[in-house]
XYZ file of C-alpha atoms in Angstrom:
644
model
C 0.924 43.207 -3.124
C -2.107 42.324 -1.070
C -5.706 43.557 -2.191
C -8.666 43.539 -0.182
C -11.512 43.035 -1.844
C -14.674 41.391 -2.261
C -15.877 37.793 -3.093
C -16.960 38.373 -6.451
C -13.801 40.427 -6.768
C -11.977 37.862 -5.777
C -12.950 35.241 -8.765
C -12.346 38.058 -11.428
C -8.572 38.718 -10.163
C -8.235 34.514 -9.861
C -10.001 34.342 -13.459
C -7.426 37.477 -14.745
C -4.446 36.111 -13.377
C -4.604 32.541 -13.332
C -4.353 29.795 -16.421
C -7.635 28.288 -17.850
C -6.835 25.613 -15.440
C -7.544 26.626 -11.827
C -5.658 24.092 -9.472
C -7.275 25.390 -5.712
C -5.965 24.130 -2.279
C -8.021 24.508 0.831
C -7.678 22.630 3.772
C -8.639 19.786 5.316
C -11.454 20.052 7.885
C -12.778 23.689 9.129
C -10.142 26.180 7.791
C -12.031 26.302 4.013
C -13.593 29.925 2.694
C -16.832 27.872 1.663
C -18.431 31.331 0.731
C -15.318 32.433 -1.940
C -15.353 28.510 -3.213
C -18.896 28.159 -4.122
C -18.565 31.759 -5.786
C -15.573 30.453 -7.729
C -17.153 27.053 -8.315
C -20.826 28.889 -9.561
C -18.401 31.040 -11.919
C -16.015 28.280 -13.460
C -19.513 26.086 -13.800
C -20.639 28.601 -16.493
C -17.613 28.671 -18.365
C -16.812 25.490 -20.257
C -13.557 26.786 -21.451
C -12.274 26.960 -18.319
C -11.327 23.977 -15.682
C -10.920 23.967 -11.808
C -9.536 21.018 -9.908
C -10.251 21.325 -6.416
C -7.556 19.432 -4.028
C -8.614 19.598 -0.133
C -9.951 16.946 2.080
C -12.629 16.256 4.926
C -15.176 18.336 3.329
C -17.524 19.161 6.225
C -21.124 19.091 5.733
C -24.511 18.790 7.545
C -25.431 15.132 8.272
C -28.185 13.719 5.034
C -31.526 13.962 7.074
C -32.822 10.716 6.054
C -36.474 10.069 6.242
C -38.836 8.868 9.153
C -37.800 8.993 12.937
C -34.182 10.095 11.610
C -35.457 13.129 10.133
C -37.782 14.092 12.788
C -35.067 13.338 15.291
C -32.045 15.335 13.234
C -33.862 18.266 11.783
C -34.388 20.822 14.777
C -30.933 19.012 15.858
C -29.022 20.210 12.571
C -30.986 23.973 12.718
C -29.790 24.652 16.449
C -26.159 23.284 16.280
C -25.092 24.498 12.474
C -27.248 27.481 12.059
C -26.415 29.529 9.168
C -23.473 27.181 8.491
C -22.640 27.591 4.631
C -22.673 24.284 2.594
C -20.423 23.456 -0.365
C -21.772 23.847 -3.356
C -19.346 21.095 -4.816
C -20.120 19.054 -2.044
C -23.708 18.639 -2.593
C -23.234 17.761 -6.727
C -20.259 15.500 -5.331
C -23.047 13.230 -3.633
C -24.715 13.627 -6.583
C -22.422 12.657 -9.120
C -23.348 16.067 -10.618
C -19.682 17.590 -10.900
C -19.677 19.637 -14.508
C -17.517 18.457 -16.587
C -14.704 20.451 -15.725
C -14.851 20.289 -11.981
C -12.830 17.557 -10.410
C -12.623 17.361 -6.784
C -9.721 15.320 -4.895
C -9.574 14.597 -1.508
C -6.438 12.704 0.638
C -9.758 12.121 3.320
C -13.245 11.999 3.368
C -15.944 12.795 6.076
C -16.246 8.793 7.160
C -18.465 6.854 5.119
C -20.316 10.392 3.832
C -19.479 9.537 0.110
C -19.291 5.578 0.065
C -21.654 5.951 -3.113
C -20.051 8.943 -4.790
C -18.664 7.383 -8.006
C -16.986 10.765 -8.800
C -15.735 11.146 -5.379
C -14.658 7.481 -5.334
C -12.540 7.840 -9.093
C -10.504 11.064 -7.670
C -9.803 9.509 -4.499
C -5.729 9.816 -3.824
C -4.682 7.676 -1.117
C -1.767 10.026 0.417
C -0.427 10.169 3.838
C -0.918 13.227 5.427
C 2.585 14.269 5.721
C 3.057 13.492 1.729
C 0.026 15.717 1.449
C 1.585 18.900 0.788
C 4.102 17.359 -1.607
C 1.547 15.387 -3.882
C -0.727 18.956 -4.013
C 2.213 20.732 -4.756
C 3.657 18.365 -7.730
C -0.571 18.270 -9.445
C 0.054 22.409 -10.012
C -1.172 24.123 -7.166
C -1.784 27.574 -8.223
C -4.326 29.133 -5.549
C -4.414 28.680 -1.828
C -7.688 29.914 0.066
C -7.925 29.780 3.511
C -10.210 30.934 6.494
C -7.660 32.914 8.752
C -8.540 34.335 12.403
C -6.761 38.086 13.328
C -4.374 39.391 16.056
C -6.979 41.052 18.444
C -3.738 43.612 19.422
C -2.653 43.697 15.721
C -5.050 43.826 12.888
C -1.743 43.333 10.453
C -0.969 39.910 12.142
C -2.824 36.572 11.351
C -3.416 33.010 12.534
C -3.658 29.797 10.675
C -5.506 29.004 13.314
C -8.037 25.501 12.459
C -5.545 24.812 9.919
C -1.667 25.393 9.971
C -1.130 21.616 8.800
C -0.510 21.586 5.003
C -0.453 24.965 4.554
C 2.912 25.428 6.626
C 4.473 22.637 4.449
C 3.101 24.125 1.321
C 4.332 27.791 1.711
C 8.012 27.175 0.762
C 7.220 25.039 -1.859
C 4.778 28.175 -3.127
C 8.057 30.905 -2.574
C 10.462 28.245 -4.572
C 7.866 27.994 -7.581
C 7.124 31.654 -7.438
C 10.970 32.390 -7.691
C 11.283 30.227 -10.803
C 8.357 32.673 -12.357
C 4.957 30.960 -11.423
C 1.907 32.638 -10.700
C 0.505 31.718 -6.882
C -2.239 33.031 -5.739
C -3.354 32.701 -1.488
C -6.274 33.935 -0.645
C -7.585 35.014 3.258
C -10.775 35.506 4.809
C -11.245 36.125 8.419
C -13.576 34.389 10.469
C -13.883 36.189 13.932
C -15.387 33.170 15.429
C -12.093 30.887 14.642
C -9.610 31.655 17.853
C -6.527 33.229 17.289
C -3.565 30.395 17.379
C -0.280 31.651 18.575
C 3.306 30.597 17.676
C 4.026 28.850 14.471
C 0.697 29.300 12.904
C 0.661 32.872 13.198
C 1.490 34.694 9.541
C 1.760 38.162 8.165
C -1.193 39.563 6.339
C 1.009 40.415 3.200
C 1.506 36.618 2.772
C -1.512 37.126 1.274
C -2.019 38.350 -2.745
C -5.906 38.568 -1.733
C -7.671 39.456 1.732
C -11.298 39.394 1.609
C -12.791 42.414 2.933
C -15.805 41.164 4.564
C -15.270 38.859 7.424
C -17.122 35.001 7.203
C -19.486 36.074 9.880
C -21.438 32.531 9.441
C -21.758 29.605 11.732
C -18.473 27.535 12.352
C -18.839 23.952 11.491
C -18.571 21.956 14.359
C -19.110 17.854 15.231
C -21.328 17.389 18.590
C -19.685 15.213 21.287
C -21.452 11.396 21.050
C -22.498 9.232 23.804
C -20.095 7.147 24.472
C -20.994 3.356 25.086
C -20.385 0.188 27.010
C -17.859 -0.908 24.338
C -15.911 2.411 24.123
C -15.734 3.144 27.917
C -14.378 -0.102 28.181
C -11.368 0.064 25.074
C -10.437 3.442 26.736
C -9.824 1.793 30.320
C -7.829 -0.828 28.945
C -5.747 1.470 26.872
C -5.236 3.944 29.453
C -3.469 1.959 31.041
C -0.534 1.463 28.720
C -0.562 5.304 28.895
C 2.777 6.031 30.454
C 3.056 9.384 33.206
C 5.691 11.747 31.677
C 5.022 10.364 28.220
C 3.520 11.461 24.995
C -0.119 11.086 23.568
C -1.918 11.077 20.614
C -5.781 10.236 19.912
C -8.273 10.434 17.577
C -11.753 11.940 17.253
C -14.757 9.733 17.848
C -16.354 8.516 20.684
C -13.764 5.544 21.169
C -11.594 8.416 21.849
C -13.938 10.319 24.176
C -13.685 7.039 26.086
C -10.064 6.782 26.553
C -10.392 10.665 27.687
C -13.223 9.828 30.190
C -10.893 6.845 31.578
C -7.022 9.063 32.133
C -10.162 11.435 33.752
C -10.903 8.754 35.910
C -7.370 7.858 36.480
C -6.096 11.200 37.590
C -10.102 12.418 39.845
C -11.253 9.031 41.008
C -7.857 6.318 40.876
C -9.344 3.930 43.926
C -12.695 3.628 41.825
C -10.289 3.554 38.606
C -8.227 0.663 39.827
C -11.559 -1.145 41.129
C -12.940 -1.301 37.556
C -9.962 -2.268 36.067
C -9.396 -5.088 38.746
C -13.001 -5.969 37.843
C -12.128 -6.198 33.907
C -9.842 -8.501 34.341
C -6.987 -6.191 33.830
C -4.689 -7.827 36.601
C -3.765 -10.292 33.469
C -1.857 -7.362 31.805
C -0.321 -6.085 34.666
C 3.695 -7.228 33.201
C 2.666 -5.203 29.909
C 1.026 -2.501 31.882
C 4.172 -2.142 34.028
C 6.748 -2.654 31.782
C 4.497 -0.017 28.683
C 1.873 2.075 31.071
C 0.612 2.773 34.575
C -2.351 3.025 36.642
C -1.547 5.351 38.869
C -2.535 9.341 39.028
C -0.091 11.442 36.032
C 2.856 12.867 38.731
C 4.467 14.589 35.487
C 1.784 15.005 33.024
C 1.493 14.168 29.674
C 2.665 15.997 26.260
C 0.039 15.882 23.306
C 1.797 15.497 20.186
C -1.448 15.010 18.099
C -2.574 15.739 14.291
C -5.646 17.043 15.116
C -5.749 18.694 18.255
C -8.850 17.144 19.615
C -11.344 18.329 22.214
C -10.590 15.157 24.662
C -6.625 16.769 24.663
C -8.349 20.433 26.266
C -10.171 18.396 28.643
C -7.354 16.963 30.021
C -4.845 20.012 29.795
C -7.830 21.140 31.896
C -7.970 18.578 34.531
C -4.165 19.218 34.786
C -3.335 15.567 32.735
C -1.844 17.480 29.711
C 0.733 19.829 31.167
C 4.326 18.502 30.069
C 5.996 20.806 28.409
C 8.366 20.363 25.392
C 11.255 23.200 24.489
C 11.822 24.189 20.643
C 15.480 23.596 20.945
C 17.347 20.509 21.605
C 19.514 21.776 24.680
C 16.741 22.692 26.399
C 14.767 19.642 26.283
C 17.614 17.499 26.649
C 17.631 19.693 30.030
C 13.936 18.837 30.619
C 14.180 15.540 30.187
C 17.485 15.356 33.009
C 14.873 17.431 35.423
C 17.551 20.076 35.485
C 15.390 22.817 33.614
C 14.222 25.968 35.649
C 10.577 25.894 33.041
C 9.623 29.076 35.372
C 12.298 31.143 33.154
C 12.662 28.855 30.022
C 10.861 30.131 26.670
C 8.883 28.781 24.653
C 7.675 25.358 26.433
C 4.288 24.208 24.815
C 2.421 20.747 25.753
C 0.295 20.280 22.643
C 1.325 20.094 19.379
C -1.435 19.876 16.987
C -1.699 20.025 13.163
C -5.265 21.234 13.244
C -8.484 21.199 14.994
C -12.450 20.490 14.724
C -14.618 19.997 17.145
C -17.934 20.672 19.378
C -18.909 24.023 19.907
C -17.623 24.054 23.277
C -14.346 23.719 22.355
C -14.189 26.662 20.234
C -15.942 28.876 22.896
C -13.293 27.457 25.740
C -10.257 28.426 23.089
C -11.608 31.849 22.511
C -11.676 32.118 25.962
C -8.312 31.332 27.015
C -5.666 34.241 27.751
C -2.380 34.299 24.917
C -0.607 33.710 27.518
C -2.630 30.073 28.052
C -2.872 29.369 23.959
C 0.868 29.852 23.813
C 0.916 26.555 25.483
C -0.954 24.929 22.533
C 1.333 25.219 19.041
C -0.494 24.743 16.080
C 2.010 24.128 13.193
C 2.922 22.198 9.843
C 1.785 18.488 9.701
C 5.278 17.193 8.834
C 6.617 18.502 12.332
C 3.762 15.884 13.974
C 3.215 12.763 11.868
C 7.352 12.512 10.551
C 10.778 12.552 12.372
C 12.657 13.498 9.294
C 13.650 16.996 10.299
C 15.424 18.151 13.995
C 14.871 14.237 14.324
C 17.333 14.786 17.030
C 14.712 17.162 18.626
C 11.620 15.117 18.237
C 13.228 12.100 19.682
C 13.917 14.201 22.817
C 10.011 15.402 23.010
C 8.088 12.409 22.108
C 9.613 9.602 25.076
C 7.502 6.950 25.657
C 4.798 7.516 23.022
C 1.386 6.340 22.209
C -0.126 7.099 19.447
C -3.364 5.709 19.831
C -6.011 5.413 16.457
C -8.928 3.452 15.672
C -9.354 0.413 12.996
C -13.146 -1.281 12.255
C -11.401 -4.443 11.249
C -9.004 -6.255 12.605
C -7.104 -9.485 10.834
C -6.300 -12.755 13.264
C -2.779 -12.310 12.278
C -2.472 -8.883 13.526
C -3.693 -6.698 9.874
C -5.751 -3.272 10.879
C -8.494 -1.726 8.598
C -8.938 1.752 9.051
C -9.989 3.137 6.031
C -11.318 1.168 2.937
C -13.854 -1.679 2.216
C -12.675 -4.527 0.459
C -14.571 -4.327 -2.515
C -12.504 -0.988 -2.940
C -14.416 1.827 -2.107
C -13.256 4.431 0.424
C -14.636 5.052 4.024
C -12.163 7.893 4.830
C -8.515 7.588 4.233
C -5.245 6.731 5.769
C -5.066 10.391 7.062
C -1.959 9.803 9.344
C -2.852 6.917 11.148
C 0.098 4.829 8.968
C 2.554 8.001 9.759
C 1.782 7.158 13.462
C 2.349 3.633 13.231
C 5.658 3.761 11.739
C 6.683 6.413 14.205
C 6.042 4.670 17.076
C 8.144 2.246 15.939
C 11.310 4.357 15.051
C 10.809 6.045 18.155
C 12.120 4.761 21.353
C 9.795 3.426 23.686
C 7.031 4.397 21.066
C 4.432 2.101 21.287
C 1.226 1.779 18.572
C -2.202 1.142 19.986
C -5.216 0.295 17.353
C -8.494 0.333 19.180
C -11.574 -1.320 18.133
C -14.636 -3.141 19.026
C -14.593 -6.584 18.850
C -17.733 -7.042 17.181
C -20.781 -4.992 15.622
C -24.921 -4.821 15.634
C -26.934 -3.620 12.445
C -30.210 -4.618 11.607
C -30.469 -6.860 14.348
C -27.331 -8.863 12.505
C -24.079 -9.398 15.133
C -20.709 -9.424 13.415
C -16.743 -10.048 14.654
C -14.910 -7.205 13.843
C -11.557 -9.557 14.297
C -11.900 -11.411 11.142
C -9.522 -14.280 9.578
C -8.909 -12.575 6.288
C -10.032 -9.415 4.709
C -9.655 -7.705 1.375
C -7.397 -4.663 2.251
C -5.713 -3.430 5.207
C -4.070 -0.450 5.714
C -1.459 -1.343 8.389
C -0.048 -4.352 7.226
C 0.644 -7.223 10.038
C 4.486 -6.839 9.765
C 3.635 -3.107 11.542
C 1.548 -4.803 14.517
C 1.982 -3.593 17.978
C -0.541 -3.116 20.314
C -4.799 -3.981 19.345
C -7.297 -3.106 22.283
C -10.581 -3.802 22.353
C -13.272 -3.950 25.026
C -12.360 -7.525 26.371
C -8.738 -6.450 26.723
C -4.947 -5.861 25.861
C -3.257 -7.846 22.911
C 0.272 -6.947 22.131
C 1.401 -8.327 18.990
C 5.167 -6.966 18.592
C 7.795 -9.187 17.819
C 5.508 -12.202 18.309
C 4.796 -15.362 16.441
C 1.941 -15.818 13.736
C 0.305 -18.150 16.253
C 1.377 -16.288 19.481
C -0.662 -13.172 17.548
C -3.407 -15.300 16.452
C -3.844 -16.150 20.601
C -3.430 -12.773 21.308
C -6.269 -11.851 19.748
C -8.704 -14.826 20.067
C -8.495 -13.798 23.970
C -9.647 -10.072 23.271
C -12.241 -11.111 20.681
C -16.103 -11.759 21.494
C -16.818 -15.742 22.693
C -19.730 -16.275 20.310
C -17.196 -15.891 17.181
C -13.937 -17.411 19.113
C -14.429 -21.177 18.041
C -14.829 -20.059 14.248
C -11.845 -18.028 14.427
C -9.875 -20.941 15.733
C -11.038 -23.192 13.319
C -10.267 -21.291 10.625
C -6.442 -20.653 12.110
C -6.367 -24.217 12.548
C -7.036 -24.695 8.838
C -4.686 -22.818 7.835
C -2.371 -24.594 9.593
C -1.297 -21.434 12.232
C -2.425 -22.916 15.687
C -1.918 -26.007 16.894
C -4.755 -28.656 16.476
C -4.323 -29.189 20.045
C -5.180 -25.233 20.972
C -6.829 -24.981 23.872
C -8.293 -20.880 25.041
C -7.736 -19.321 28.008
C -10.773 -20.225 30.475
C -10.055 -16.496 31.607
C -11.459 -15.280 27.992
C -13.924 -17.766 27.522
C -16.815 -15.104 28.618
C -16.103 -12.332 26.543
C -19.556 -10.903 26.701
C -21.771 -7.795 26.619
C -23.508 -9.639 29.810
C -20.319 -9.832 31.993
C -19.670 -6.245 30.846
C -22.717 -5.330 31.416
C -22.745 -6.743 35.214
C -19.351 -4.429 35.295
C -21.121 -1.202 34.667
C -24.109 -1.783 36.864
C -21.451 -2.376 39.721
C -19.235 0.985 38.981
C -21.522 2.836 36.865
C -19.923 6.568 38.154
C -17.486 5.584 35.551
C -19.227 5.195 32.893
C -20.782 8.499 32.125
C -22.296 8.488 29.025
C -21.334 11.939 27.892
C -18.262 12.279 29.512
C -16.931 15.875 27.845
C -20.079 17.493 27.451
C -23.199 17.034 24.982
C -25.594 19.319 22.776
C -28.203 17.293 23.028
C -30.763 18.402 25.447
C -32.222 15.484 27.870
C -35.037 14.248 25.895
C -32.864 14.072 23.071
C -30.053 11.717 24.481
C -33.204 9.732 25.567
C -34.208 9.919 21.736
C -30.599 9.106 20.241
C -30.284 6.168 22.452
C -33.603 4.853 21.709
C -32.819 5.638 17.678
C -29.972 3.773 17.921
C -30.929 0.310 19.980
C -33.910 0.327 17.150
C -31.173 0.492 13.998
C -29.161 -2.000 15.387
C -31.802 -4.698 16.221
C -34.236 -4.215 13.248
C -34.274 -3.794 9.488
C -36.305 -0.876 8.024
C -38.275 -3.747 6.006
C -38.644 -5.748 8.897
C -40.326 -3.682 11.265
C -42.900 -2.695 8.326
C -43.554 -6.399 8.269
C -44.003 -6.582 11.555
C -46.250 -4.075 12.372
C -47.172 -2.145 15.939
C -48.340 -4.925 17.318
C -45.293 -7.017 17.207
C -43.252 -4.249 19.061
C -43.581 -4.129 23.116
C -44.174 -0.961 23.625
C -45.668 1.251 26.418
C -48.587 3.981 26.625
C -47.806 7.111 25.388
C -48.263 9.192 28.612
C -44.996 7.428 29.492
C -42.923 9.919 27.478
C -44.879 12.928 26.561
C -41.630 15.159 26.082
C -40.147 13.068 23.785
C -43.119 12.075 21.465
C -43.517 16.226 21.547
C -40.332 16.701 20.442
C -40.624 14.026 17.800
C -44.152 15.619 16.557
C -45.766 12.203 17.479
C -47.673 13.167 20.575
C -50.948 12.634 18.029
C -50.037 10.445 15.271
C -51.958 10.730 12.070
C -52.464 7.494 10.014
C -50.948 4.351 9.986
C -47.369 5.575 9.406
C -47.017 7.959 12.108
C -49.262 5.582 14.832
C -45.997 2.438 13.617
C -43.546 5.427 14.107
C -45.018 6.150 17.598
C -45.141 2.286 18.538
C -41.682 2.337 17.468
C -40.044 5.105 19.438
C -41.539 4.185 22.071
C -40.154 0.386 22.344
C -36.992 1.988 21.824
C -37.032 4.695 24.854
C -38.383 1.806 27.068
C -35.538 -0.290 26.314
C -33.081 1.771 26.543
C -34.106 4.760 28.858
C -34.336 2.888 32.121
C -30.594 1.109 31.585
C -29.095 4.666 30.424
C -25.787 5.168 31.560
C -25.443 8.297 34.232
């Protein structure tokens, strides 16, 4: 029978009617009571006799200020955008490697790269896909689900998943099998009224629920600011939109590599003579067989269906702009009706064109679903994970929905012979997690006209040290090279399906950066998988930040640096951009080595906004006149070149 009642009220029934183990599910992302978990966590701290594994994943904190122009940059940043937002308490001894004793936390995925030196974190790693998720939870002992839950503004009885339908879905007849054999279950609710109100499959009845709490979570909503988006990324999304096929199916990623590939279908569908321009200009014409045969350039006549884990803020923008609008039916006749073009959709039921396993994102998003009619969020269905990342179960169906798929996700490491990394270093230690990216993969090639696109930049900057991201060999991959399909990076297209070792290795040498292309060959020569006699492209012989570069300055309306919105005010893009151009050429120890009068850097009157906002307008000392000297080399490099 469901009880409302308070927090604290809550952890005495959980302590009553639970074992002395606590096994607690909450899910991944935004959907997690952080105010009933720290309250449980506090309480099971203090008892020794008791133990609480915690199984969840992409805990969600505020970014670690860091020291010195980071700090001054990110702390008035972190107040204004996450507010009141309650932390977890387990999060904050997880970076520690402060866990009591009987406290383990294990996560399928991590925030990326947030807990790289969490040895604790690290240890109770489990490297799941998402769809086997719910299974592997299920088999440890789940024995409490808690859950942030948004309410039926017509019917206080009636509930949404909302954020987080995705393992929760899956887990719930698991829960009702276990219960009927005699086990003891507990979910837990709390209301958030700032979470919108999902309709379809992850609304639920309140008496799902053993325990409601009374009091809704009336704090700040976590949420990730859109990033500028770069030369690079602008660049990976053009080429990729192309293979993006009209009438077909999507699925992207967050980050800004996938804020680029949202700015460039944007592009496509508002601007396609300046579209096509760029992409004649790119060198795209070389791909235009594979682009063809897999994609298109032209405006979306029939729209697009989003069938997406995480229903991302880039998928809004385009159901927006009118880009996401093809709709799917929940039974097979009727989408085998769709697909013939024989379907009246003005009088069928139940036609959505996003399906989406859950969501996080900027606060704009939130504020744009709470404003949307029923009627509109009908046509977004948030449901169970397995539905999205698998095509076990109404295969039949899914097949019908999901023609000419791309599922496209993002690697940081690349193998010549067509290996992605995505998710682990090679000395072990985890950035993230597979999430579903391996799900996707492996659907796209069961599916029919499914197509896998791994996105990356071809090389990276830190410290002033320039790296290829397409590398001979690495330590771990997590989509193994006989799974290849598609690799895009800024230089280009590479499609790797069904292709020789040395056909692949080509592939790639003539979408990788020219400084590290004669290294790469050498070392595939070596090995004895190109011909001694190999000979590259002249066509990808410049594969260069200059010649992209020169591309911009000649269309640079398409190349908007914040192309779905930002939070930063204008000074502080200026800032971020300047921050960033000064981590990527110099080391910490270098510039202290250096000193101000190494760095060219102008008068201070040149940016009195930003040195305000930076509380350097009148430096005191040594430290603060260097940290000046710095910040301003980095807004005069980078300020006048800023992307519109």
């Amino acid at each position: 029978m469901l009880q409302s009642c308070s927090i604290e009220h809550a952890v005495d029934e959980v302590l009553a009617r639970l074992p002395a183990h606590i096994h607690l599910g909450m899910p991944l992302g935004l959907g997690k009571p952080n105010g009933f978990a720290n309250a449980l966590y506090q309480r099971i701290a203090q008892l020794p006799e008791r133990q609480l594994t915690i199984y969840t994943a992409l805990c969600l904190g505020r970014p670690p200020l860091g020291d010195g122009l980071q700090r001054r940059f990110l702390e008035p940043f972190i107040e204004r955008v996450f507010g009141d937002y309650p932390e977890l308490d387990f999060l904050a001894d997880l970076r520690r490697d402060s866990l009591p004793a009987n406290v383990h936390v294990q996560q399928f995925f991590m925030q990326p790269g947030s807990l790289l030196h969490s040895r604790s974190a690290q240890e109770d790693y489990v490297s799941s896909n998402y769809s086997h998720a719910a299974r592997d939870i299920n088999a440890a002992g789940l024995n409490l689900v808690a859950q942030l839950l948004a309410r039926d503004p017509q019917d206080p009885q009636r509930l949404s998943l909302s954020c987080n339908p995705d393992i929760t879905l899956d887990l719930l007849p698991m829960i009702a099998k276990r219960r009927a054999a005699g086990e003891t279950i507990l979910l837990l609710g709390q209301v958030h009224p700032g979470l919108p109100y999902m309709p379809g499959d992850a609304e639920i009845d309140a008496e799902a629920f053993d325990l409601l709490l009374d009091e809704d979570e009336q704090r700040t909503l976590f949420s990730t600011p859109n990033m500028p988006v770069g030369l690079q990324d602008h660049c990976i999304g053009l080429h990729a939109s192309t293979l993006v096929r009209d009438g077909g199916t999507l699925q992207i990623g967050i980050g800004s590599m996938g804020d680029g590939l949202t700015a460039a279908l944007l592009a496509r569908q508002a601007d396609n003579p300046g579209y096509q321009a760029l992409l004649a200009d790119l060198g795209s014409p070389y791909w235009t067989p594979l682009i063809e045969a897999q994609g298109g350039v032209e405006p979306f006549a029939q729209g697009l269906y989003g069938c997406s884990e995480m229903f991302v803020n880039g998928l809004l923008v385009l159901a927006d702009a009118g880009i996401v609008r093809r709709k799917v039916y929940p039974t097979l006749e009727l989408q085998q009706q769709a697909n013939a073009g024989t379907l009246d959709e003005s009088q069928a039921q139940g036609g959505v064109s996003v399906h989406g396993g859950f969501f996080l994102g900027p606060r704009s998003f939130y504020q744009r679903l709470r404003e949307l009619s029923q009627e509109q969020l009908a046509h977004f269905n948030m449901t169970a994970i397995s539905y999205i990342n698998e095509l076990y179960g109404e295969e039949a169906l899914k097949r019908a929905q999901r023609r000419d798929a791309r599922f496209i996700n993002s690697a940081f490491t690349m193998t010549l012979m067509g290996a992605g990394v995505a998710d682990q270093l090679e000395d072990g230690r985890v950035l993230s997690g597979v999430g579903g990216q391996y799900n996707f993969v492996a659907q796209a090639h069961a599916l029919e006209g499914g197509r896998s696109i791994l996105i990356l930049r071809s090389w990276r900057e830190a410290g002033g040290e320039v790296n290829s991201n397409i590398v001979w060999e690495y330590g771990h991959c997590t989509i193994p090279r006989h799974l290849r399909d598609i690799v895009v990076t800024e230089y280009g297209i590479a499609d790797l399906r069904g292709k020789t070792d040395a056909a692949v290795i080509e592939a790639l040498l003539n979408i990788s950066d020219s400084r590290f292309q004669p290294g790469l060959i050498e070392q595939a020569q070596k090995a004895g998988k190109l011909a001694k006699d190999f000979r590259l492209d002249p066509r990808f012989a410049d594969n260069s930040p200059q010649r992209l570069l020169a591309i911009q300055a000649r269309h640079p309306q398409l190349f908007p640096e914040y192309p779905l919105g930002s939070d930063f005010s204008a000074e502080e893009r200026d800032l971020l951009r300047a921050l960033n151009w000064l981590k990527s050429k110099f080391k910490l120890s270098e510039i202290l080595e250096l000193g101000k009068a190494a760095l060219d850097a102008p008068e201070p009157q040149a940016f009195p906004e930003h040195l305000q906002r930076m509380q350097l307008a009148s430096p005191e000392g040594l430290k603060e006149d260097l940290y000046q000297r710095l910040l301003l080399a980095g807004l005069q490099a980078t300020t006048a070149a800023s992307p519109g």
